[in-house]
Coordinates of C-alpha atoms and ligand atoms in Angstrom, one line a residue:
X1 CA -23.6 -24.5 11.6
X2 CA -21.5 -22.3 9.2
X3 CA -18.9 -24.4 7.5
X4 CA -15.5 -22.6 6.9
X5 CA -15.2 -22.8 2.5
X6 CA -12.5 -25.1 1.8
X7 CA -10.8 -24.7 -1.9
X8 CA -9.9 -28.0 -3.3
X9 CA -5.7 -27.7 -4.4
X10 CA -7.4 -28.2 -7.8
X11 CA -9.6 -24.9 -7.8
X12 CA -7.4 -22.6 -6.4
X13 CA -6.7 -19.9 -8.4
X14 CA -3.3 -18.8 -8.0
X15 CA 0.5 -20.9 -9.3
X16 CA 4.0 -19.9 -8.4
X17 CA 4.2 -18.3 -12.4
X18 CA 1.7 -15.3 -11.3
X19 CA 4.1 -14.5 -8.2
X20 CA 7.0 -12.4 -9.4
X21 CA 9.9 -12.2 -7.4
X22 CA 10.3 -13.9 -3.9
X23 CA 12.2 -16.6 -5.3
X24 CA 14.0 -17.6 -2.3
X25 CA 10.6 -17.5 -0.1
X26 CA 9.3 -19.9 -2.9
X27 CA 11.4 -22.6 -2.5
X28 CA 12.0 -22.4 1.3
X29 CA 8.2 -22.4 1.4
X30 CA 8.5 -25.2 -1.3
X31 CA 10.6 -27.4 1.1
X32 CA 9.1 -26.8 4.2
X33 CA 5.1 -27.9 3.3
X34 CA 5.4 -30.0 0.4
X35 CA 7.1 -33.2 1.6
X36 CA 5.8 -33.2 5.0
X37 CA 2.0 -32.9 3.6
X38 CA 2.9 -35.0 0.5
X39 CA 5.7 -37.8 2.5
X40 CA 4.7 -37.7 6.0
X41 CA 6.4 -41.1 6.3
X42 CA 9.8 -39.4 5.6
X43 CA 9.6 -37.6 8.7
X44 CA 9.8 -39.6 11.5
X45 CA 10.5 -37.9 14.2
X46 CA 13.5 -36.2 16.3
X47 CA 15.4 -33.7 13.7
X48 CA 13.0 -34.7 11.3
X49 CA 9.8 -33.5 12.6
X50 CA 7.5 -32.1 10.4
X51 CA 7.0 -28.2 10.3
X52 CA 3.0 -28.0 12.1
X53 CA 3.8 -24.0 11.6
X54 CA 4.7 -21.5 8.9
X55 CA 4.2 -16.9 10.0
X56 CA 4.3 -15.1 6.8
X57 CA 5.0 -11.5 7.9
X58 CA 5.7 -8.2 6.6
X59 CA 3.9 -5.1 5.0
X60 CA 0.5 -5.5 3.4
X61 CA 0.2 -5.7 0.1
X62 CA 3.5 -7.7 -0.6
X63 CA 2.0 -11.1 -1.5
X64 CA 1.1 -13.1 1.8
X65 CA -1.8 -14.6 0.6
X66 CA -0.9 -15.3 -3.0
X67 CA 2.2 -17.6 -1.5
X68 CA -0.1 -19.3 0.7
X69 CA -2.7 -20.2 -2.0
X70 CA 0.0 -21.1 -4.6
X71 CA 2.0 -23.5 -2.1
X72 CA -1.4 -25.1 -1.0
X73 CA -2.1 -25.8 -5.0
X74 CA 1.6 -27.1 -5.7
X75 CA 1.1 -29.3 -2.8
X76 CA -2.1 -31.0 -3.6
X77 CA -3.4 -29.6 -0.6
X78 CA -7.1 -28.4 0.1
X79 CA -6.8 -24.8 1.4
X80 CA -9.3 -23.5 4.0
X81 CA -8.7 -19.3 5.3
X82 CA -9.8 -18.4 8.3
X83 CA -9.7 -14.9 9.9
X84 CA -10.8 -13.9 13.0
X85 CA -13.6 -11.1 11.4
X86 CA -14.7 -14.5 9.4
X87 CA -14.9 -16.6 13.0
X88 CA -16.6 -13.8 14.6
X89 CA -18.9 -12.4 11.7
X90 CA -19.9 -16.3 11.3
X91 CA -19.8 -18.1 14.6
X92 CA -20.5 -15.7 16.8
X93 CA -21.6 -18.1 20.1
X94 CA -20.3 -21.5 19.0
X95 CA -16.9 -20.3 19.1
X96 CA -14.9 -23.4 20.3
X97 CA -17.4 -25.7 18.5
X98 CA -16.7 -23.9 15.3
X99 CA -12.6 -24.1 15.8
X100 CA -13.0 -28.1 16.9
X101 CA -15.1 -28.3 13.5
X102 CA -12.8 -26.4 11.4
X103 CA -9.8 -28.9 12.5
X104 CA -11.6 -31.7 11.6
X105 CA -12.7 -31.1 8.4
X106 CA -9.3 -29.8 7.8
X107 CA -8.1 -33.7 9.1
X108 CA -11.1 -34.8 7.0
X109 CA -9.8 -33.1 3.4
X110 CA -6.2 -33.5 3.8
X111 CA -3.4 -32.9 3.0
X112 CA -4.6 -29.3 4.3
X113 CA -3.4 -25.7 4.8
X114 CA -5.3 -23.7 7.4
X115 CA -4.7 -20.4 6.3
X116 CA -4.9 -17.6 9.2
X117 CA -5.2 -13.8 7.6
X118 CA -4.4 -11.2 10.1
X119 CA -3.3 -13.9 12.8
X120 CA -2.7 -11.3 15.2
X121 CA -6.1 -10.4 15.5
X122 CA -6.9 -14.0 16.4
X123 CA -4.2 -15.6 18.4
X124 CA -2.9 -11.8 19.6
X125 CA -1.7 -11.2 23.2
X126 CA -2.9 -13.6 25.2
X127 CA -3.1 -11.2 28.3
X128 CA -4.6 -8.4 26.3
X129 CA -6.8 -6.1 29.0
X130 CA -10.2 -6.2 28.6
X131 CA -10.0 -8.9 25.7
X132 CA -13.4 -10.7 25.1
X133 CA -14.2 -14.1 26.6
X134 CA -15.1 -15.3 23.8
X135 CA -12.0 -14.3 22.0
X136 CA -10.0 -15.7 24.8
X137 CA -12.2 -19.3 24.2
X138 CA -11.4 -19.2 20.1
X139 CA -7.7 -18.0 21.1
X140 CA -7.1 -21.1 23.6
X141 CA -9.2 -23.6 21.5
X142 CA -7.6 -23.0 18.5
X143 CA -4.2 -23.4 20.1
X144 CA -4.7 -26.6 21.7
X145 CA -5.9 -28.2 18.4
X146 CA -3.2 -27.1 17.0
X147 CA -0.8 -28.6 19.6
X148 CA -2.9 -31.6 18.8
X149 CA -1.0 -32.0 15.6
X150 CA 2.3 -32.2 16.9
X151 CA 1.6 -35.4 18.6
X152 CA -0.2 -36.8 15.6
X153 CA 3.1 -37.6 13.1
X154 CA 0.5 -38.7 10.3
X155 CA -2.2 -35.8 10.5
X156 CA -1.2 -34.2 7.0
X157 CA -2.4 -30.6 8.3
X158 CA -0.4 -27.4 8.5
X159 CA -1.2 -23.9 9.9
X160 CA 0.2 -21.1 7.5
X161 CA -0.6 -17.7 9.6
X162 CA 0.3 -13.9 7.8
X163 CA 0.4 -10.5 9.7
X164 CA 1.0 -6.8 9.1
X165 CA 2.0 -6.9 13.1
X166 CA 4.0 -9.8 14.1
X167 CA 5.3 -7.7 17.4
X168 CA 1.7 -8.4 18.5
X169 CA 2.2 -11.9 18.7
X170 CA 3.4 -12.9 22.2
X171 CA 6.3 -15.4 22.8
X172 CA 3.7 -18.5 23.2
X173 CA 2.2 -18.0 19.5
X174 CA 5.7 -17.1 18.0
X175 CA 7.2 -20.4 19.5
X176 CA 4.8 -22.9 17.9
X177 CA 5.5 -20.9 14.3
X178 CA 8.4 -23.1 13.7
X179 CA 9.5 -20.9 11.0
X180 CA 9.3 -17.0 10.2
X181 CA 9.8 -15.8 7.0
X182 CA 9.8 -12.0 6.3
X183 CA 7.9 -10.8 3.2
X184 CA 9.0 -7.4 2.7
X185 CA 9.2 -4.6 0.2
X186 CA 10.6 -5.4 -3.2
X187 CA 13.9 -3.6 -4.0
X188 CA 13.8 -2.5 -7.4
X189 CA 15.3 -5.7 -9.1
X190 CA 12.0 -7.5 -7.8
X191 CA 9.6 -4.8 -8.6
X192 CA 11.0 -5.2 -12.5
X193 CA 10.4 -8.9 -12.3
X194 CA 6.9 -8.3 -10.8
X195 CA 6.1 -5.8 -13.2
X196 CA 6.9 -8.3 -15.7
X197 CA 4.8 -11.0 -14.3
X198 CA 1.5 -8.6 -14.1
X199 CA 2.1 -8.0 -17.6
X200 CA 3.2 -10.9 -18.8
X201 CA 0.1 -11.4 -20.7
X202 CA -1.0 -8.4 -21.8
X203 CA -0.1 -6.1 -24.8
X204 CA 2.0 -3.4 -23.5
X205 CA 3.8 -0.7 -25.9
X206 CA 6.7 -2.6 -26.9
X207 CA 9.0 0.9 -25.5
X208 CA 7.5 0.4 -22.3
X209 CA 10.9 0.5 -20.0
X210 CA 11.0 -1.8 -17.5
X211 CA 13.8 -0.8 -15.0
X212 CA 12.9 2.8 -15.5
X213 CA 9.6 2.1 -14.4
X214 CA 11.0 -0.3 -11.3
X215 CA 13.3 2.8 -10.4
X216 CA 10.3 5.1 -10.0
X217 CA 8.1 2.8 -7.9
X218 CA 10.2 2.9 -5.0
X219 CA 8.2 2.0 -2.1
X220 CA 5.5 -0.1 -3.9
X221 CA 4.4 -3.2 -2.9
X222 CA 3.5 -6.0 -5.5
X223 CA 0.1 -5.0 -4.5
X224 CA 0.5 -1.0 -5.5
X225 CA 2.2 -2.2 -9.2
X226 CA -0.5 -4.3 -10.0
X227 CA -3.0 -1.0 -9.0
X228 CA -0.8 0.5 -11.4
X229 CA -1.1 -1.6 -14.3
X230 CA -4.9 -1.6 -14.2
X231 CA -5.0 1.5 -14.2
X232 CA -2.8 2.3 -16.9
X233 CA -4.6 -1.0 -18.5
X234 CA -8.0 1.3 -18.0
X235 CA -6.7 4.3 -20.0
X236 CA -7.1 3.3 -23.3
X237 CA -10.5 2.8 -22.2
X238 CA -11.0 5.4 -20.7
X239 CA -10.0 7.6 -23.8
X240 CA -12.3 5.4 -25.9
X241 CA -15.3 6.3 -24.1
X242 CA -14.7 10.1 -24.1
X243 CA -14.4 9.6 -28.1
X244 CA -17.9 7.9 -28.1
X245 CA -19.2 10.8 -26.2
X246 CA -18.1 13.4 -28.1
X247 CA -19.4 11.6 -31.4
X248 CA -22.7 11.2 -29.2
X249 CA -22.7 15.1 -28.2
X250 CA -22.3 15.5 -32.0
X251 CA -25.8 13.9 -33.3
X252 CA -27.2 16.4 -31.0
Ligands
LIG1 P1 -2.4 -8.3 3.1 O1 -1.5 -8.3 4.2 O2 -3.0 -6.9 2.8 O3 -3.4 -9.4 3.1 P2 -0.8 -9.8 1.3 O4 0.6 -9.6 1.6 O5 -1.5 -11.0 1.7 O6 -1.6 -8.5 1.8 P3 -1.7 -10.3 -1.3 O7 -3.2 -10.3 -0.9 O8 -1.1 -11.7 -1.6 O9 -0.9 -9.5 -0.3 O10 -1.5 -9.4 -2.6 C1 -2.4 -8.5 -3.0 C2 -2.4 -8.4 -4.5 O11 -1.2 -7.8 -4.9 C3 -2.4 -9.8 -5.2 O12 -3.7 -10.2 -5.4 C4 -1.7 -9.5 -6.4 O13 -2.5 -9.0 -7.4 C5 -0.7 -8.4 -6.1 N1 0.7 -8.9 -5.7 C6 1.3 -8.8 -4.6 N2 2.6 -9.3 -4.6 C7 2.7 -9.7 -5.9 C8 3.8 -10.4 -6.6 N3 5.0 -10.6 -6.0 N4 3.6 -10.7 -7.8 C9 2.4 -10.5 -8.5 N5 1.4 -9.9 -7.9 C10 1.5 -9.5 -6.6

């Protein structure tokens, strides 16, 4: 059986310092997973019940995933994404098997964060016409593990989900995220300090104007500037390469 790749806290790739903006989704996000997977003594029950559930929504491209990995690494906690094209593509005809295994090796390497991409692919509409048994099974399985961990105060395991579409989430799935936070478009203050952050470490023309440049990216995700910058990043190169060419034209 295909194991879903789990990503130690210590090898994940991405801190808080390569996010720009999205301050205040930092620290509610720093809040809500880090003492409840590092303390779970502190939160004994009643008011303080442990959040089992985190939706990440908004456009693509704004930073889901990068919050998600980062929180997982400040927490200590081993980070394991799941998708449902990755459940499918993989475990096609062990489905519920797969989703009873994926729990308990997230119980086995906790503290953990199960990451769901795309949730709304996965754990969409429940009554969706026509939808596959088999997605129904993974849908239904999935769920009632994760239930699981509501009555287990010490089970160090949280589900962080993302989506493009959180209207296709029905009222069932939205209830047991215990908290929504929207991840939207930066305004242009954020797209300056993102902007900063991509290039924080490279050599940029020392006139290169920052909030002119924020004020002419309206619209663009964190995702598009960083497109930008490689590209611009690729230009030099670019014009280095025609220069070898022409000198290369010239021995002929
Ligand atoms: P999707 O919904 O398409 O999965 P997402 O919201 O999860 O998108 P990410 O995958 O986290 O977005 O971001 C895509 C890329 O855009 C990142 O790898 C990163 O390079 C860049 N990026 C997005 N937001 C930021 C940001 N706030 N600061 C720095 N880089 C960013």
């Amino acid at each position: 059986r295909i194991r879903p790749e789990v990503i130690p806290a210590e090898e994940i790739n991405v801190t808080f310092e390569d996010i720009g903006a999205l301050d205040d989704i930092k620290e509610s996000l720093q809040e809500l997973v880090m003492l409840p997977l590092r303390r779970p003594d502190l939160f004994t029950g009643g008011l303080l019940k442990p959040c089992r559930g985190i939706l990440l929504f908004g456009p693509p491209g704004t930073g889901k995933t990068m919050l998600a990995k980062a929180i997982a690494r400040e927490a200590g906690a081993s980070f394991i994404n799941v998708s449902m094209s990755t459940i499918t593509s993989k475990w096609f005809g062990e489905d519920e098997k797969n989703v009873r295994a994926l729990f308990t090796l997230a119980s086995k390497v906790s503290p953990t964060i199960i990451f769901v991409d795309e949730v709304d692919s996965m754990l969409g509409q429940r009554t969706r016409v026509g939808e596959h048994e088999a997605m129904r099974k993974i849908k239904n399985e999935f769920m009632s593990h994760w239930d699981g961990l509501m009555t287990k105060p010490g089970e160090r395991i949280l589900v962080l989900a993302a989506t493009n579409r959180p209207f296709d989430l029905d009222e069932a799935i939205i209830r047991r995220f215990e908290r929504r936070i929207m991840v939207g478009l930066p305004g242009v203050e954020n797209r300056e300090k993102i902007l900063k952050t991509l290039l924080a470490k490279e050599k940029v023309d020392e006139n290169l104007d920052y909030k002119e440049l924020s004020m002419m990216t309206e619209g663009y995700t964190g995702s598009d500037l960083k497109n930008l910058c490689t590209t611009a990043a690729y230009r030099p190169v670019r014009e280095l390469i025609q220069q070898e060419r022409i000198k290369d034209t010239a021995k002929w």
